[in-house]
Tab-separated table of C-alpha atoms in Angstrom:
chain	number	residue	atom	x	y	z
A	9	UNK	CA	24.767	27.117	37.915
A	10	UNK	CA	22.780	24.602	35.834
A	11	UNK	CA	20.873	25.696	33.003
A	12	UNK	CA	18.821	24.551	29.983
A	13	UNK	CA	21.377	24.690	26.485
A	14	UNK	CA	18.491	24.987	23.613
A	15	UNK	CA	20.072	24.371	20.602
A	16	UNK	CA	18.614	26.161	17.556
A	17	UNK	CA	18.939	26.081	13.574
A	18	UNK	CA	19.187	29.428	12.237
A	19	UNK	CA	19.164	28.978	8.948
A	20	UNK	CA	15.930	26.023	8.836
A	21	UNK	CA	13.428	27.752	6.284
A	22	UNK	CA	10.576	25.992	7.455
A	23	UNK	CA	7.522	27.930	7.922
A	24	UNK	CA	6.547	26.959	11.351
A	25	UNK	CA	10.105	26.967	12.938
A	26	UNK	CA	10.348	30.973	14.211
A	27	UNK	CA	7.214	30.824	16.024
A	28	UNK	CA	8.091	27.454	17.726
A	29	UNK	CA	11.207	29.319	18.894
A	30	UNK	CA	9.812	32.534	20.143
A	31	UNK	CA	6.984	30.824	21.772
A	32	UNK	CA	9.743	28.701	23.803
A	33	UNK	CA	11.543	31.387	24.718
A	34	UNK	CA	8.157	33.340	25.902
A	35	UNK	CA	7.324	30.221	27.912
A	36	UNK	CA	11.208	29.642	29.254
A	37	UNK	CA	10.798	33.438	30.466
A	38	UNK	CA	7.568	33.075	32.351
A	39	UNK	CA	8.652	30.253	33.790
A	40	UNK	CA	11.923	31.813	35.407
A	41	UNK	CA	13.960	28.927	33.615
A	42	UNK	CA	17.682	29.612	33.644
A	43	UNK	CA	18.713	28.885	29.523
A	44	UNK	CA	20.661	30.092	26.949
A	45	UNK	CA	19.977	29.808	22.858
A	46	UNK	CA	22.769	29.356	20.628
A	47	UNK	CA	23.342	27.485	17.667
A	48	UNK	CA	25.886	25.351	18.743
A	49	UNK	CA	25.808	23.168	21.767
A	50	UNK	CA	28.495	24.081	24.385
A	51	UNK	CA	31.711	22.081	24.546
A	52	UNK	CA	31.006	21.281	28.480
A	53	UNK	CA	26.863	21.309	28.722
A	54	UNK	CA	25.934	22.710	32.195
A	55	UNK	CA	22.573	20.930	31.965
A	56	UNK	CA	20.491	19.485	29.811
A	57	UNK	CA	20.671	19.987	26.499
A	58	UNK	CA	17.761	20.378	24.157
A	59	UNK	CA	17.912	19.940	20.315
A	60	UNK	CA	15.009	22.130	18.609
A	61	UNK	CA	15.270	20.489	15.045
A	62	UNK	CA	16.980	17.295	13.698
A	63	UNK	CA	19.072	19.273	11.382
A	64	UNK	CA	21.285	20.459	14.853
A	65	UNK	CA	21.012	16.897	16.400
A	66	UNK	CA	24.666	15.900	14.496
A	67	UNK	CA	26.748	18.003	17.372
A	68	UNK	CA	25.782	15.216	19.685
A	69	UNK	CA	28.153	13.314	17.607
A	70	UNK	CA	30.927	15.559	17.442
A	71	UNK	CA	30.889	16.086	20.988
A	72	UNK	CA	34.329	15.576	22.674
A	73	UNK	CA	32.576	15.588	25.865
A	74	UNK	CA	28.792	14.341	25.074
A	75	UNK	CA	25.970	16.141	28.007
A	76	UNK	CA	24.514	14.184	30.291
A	77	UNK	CA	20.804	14.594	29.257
A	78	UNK	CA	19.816	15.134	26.046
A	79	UNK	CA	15.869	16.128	24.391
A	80	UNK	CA	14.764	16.795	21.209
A	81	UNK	CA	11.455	18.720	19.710
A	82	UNK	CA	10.001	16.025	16.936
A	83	UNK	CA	7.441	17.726	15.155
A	84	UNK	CA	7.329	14.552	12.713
A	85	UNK	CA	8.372	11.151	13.001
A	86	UNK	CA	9.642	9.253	10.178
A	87	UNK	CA	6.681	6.889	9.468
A	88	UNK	CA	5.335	5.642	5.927
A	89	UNK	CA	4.339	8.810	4.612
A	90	UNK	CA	7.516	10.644	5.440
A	91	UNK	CA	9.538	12.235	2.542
A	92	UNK	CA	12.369	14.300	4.269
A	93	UNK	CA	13.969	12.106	7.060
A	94	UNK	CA	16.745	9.515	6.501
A	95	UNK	CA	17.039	6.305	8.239
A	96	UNK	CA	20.050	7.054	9.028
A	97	UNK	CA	19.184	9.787	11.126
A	98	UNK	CA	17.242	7.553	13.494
A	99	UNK	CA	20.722	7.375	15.652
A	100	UNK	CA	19.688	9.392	17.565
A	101	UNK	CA	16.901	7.034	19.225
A	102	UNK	CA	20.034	4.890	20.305
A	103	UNK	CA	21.894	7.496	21.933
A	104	UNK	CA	22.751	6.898	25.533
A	105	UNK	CA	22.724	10.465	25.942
A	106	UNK	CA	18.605	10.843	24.706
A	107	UNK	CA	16.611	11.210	27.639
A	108	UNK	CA	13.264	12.267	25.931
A	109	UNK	CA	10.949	12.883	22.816
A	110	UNK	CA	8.639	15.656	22.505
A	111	UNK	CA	6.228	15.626	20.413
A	112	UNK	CA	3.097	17.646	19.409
A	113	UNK	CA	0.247	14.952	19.443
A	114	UNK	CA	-0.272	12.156	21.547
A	115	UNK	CA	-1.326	10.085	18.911
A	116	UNK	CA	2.708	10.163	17.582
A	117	UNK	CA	3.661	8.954	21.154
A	118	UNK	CA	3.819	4.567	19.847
A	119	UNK	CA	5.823	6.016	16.743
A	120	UNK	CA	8.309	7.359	18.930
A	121	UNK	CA	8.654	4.500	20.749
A	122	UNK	CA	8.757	2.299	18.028
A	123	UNK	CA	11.998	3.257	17.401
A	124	UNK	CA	13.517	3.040	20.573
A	125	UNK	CA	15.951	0.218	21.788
A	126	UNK	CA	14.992	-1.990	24.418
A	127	UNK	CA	15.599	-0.891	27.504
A	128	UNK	CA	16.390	2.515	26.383
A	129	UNK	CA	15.759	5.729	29.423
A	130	UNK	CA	14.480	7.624	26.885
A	131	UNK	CA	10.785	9.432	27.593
A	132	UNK	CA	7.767	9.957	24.553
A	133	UNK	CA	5.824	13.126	25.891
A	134	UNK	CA	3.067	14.655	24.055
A	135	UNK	CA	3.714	18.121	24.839
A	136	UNK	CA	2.242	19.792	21.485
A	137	UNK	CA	3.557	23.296	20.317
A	138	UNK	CA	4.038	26.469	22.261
A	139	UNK	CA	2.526	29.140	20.025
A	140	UNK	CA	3.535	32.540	19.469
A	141	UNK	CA	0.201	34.129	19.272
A	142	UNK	CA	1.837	37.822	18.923
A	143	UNK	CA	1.262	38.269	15.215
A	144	UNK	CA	-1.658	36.802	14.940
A	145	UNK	CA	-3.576	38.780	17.278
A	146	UNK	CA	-2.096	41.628	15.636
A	147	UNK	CA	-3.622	40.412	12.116
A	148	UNK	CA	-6.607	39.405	13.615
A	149	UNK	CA	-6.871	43.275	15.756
A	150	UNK	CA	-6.186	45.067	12.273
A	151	UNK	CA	-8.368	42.886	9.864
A	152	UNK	CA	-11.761	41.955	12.417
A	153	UNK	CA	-12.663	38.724	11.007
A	154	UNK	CA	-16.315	37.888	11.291
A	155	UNK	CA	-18.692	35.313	10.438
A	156	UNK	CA	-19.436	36.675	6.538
A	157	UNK	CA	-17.090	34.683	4.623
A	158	UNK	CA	-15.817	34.507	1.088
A	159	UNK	CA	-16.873	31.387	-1.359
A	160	UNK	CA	-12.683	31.219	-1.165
A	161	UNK	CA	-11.289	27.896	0.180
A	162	UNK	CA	-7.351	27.871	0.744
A	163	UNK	CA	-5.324	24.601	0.935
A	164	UNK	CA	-1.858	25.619	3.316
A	165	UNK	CA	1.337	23.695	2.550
A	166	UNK	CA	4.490	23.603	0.825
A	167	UNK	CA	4.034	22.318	-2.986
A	168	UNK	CA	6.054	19.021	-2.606
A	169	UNK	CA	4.766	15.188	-2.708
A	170	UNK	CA	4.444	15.512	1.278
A	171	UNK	CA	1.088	17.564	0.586
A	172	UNK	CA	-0.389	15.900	-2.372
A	173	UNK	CA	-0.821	19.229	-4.596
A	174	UNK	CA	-2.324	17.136	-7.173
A	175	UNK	CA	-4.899	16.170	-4.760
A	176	UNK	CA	-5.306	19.761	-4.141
A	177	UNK	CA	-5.724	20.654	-7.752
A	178	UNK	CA	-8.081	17.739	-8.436
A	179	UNK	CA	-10.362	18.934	-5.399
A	180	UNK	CA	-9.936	22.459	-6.439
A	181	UNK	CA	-11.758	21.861	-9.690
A	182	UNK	CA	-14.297	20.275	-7.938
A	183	UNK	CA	-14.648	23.108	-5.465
A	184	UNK	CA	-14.790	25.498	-8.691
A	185	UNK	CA	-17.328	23.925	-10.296
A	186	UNK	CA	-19.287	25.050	-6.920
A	187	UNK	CA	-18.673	28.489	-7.164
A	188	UNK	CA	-15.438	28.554	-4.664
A	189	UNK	CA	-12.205	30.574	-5.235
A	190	UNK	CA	-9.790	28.360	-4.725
A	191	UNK	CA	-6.160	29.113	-3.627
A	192	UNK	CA	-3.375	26.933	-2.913
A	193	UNK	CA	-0.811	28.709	-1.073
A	194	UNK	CA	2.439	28.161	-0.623
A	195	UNK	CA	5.237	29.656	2.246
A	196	UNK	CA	8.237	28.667	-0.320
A	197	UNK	CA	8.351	28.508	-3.390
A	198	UNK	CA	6.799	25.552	-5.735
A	199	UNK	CA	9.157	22.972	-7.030
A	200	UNK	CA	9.876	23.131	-10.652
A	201	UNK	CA	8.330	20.005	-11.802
A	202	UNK	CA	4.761	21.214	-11.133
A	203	UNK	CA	2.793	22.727	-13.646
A	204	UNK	CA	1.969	25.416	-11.900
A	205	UNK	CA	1.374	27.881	-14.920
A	206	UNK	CA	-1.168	25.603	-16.303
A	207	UNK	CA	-2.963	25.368	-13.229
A	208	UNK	CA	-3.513	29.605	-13.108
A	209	UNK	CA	-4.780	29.507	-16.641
A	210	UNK	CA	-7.279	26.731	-15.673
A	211	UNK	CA	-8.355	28.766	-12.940
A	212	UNK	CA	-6.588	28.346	-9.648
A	213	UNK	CA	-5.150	30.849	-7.532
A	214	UNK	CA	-1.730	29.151	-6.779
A	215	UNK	CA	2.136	30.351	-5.330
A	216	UNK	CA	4.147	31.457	-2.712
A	217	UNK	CA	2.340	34.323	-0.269
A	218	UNK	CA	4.525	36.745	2.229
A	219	UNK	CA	2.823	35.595	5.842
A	220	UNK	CA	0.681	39.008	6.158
A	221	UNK	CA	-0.731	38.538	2.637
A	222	UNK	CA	-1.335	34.469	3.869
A	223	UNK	CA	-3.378	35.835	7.186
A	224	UNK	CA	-4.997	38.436	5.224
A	225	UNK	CA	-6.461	35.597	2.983
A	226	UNK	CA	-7.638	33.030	5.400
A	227	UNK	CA	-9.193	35.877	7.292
A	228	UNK	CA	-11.850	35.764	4.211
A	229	UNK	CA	-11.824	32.354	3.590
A	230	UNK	CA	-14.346	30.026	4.487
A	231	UNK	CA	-12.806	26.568	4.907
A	232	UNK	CA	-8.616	25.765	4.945
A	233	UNK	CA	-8.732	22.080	3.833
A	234	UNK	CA	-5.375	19.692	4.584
A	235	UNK	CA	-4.601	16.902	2.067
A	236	UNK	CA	-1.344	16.478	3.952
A	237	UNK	CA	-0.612	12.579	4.599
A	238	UNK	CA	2.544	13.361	6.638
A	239	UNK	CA	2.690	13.886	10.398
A	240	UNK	CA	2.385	17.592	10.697
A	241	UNK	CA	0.049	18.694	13.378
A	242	UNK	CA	-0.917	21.232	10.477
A	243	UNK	CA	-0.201	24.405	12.346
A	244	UNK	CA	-2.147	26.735	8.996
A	245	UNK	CA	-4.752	25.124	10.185
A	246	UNK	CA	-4.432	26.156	14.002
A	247	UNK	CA	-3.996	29.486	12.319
A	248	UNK	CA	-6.889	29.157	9.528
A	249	UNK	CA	-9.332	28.580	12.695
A	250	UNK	CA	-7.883	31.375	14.945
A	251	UNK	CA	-8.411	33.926	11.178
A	252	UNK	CA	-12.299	32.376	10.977
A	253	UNK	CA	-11.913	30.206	8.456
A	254	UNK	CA	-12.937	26.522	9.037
A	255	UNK	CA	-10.069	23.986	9.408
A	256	UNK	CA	-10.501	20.765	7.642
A	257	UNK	CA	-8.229	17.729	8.391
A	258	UNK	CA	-7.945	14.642	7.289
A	259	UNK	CA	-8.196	11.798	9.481
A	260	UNK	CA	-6.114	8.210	9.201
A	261	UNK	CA	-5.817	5.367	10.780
A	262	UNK	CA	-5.427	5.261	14.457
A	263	UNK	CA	-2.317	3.827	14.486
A	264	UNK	CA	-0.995	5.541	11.473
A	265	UNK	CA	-0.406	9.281	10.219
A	266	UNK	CA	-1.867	12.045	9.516
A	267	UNK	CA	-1.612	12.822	13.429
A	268	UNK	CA	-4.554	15.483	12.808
A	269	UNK	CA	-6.678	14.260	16.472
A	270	UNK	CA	-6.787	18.322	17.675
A	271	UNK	CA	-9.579	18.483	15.080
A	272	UNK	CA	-12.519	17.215	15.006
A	273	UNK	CA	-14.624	16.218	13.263
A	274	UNK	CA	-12.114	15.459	10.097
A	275	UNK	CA	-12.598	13.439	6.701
A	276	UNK	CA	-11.995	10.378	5.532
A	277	UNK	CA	-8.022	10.159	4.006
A	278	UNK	CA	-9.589	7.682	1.944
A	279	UNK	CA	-12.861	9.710	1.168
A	280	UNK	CA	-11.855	13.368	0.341
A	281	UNK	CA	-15.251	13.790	-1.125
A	282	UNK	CA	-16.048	14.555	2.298
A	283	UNK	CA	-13.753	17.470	2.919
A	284	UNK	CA	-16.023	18.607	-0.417
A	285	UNK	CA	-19.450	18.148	1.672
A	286	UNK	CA	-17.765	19.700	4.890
A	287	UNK	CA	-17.215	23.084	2.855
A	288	UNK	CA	-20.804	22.873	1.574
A	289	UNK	CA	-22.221	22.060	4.976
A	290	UNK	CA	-20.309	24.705	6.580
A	291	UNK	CA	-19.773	21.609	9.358
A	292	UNK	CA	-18.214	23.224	12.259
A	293	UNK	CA	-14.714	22.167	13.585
A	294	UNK	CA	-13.672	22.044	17.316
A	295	UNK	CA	-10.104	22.375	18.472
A	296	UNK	CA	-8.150	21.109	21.098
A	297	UNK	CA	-6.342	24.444	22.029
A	298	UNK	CA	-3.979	22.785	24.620
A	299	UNK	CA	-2.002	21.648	21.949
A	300	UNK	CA	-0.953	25.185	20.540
A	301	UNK	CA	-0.385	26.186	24.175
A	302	UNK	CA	2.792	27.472	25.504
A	303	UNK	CA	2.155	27.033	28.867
A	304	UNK	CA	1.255	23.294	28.649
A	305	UNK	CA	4.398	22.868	26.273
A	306	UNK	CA	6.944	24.316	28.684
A	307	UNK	CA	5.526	22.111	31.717
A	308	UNK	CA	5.802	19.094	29.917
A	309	UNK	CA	9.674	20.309	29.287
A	310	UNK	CA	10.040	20.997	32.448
A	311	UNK	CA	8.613	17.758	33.709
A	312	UNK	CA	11.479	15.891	32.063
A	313	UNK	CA	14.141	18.486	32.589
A	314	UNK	CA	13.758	20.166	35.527
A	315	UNK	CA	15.434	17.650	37.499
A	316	UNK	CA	18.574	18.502	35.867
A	317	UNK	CA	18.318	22.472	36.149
């Protein structure tokens, strides 16, 4: 019997990672797929095999006896803003085993492809990013978020270059000067060079929050703005809008990153003035909640892979 091999890191830290993997496995489940989960790929594959996060993708190498078919899960594409991928880990675009891309917004689609060889088998697919709802309906049940909101305005995202806390800070004492709380929060811990300490003394709520205490926040706040120039699809802010709070993107080029198109409207990368006025406004933000579903996610999987299964 064929089955799906998904191919997990258990020790990645990042914030969003859990939830992408319990939402797969919810959606694998409904869907009757036949898998397993493991943290090493098999040493004979009996189907495809799919690679969760880059940091697991160096077993294809190792293999003695590579699979077949091979997918990955990109939730970022290296691209001129990018700060954690190596070149050389763009081998894996060459691969004769890669047999498709997933990624969580369409607009990162020519990015993938960019780095594909000619003639290469190899799928893009916008499939987005199969939330796991389950705690946040729980957060949401216990705290009742309504429309009377806090003069509080949160900025999500780990304290490294990638998110442009100086940005943050330099908005934040604009926002102050308005009469906002402002806190910039944090799922790890802020790296060393930042001067954090000053920034609490000049007024700014700033640090690492445990998850509950992060929901508990944005279900008071009334905007979640994103200074992020990376490819993230921002997930806190999926989460900021499902807690009430209004999530503010910024928007790019179209044919570069941030890949921020489930929001809209957004601001100006070049203009974050306007993320200021959006606050102030109280503008309100639409999103495209196919992209955070599990059930679209797991058909576009299975619309590469199910052949093999």
């Amino acid at each position: 019997m064929t089955v799906l091999h998904v191919v997990y890191d258990p020790h990645d830290p990042t914030a969003w990672y859990p939830n992408f993997l319990a939402g797969l496995r919810m959606g694998l489940d409904e869907a009757g797929v036949p898998y397993d989960y493991s943290p090493r790929m098999p040493e004979r594959p009996r189907g495809p095999v799919f690679f969760t996060r880059y940091t697991v993708q160096k077993q294809l190498l190792e293999a003695a006896e590579p699979p077949e078919h091979v997918i990955i899960h990109e939730h970022d594409i290296w691209n001129p803003f990018t700060n954690a991928y190596d070149p050389a880990d763009l081998w894996i675009y060459s691969h004769p085993s890669l047999a498709a891309i997933l990624v969580t917004n369409p607009s990162m689609v020519p990015w993938g492809e960019r780095y594909l060889p000619a003639g290469s088998r190899a799928q893009v697919v916008a499939a987005g990013f199969p939330y796991d709802h389950t705690l946040i309906n729980r957060v949401i049940a216990e705290l009742k978020p309504g429309p009377d909101r806090e003069r509080l305005v949160v900025f999500p995202g780990r304290l490294n270059e990638f998110y442009q806390p100086y940005l943050s800070v330099r908005m934040a004492f604009e926002l102050m000067d308005r009469g906002y709380r402002v806190f910039i929060a944090s799922p790890v811990d802020p790296l060393s060079y930042y001067p954090v300490e000053l920034w609490r003394q000049m007024g700014i709520e700033v640090g690492r929050l445990p998850h509950e205490d992060y929901y508990r926040l944005l279900a008071r706040a009334q905007a979640a703005i994103s200074v992020t120039t990376g490819g993230s699809l921002t997930l806190a802010l999926y989460e900021a809008y499902l807690l009430g709070a209004t999530p503010i993107a910024p928007a790019g080029r179209p044919d570069l990153p941030p890949w921020t198109e489930v929001y809209h409207p957004r601001y100006d990368a070049l203009n974050p003035r306007q993320a200021i006025e959006m606050v102030e406004q109280r503008v309100r933000v639409e999103v495209d909640r196919r992209w955070f579903d599990i059930r679209h996610y797991v058909e576009h999987l299975l619309a590469v892979a199910g052949r093999w299964i």
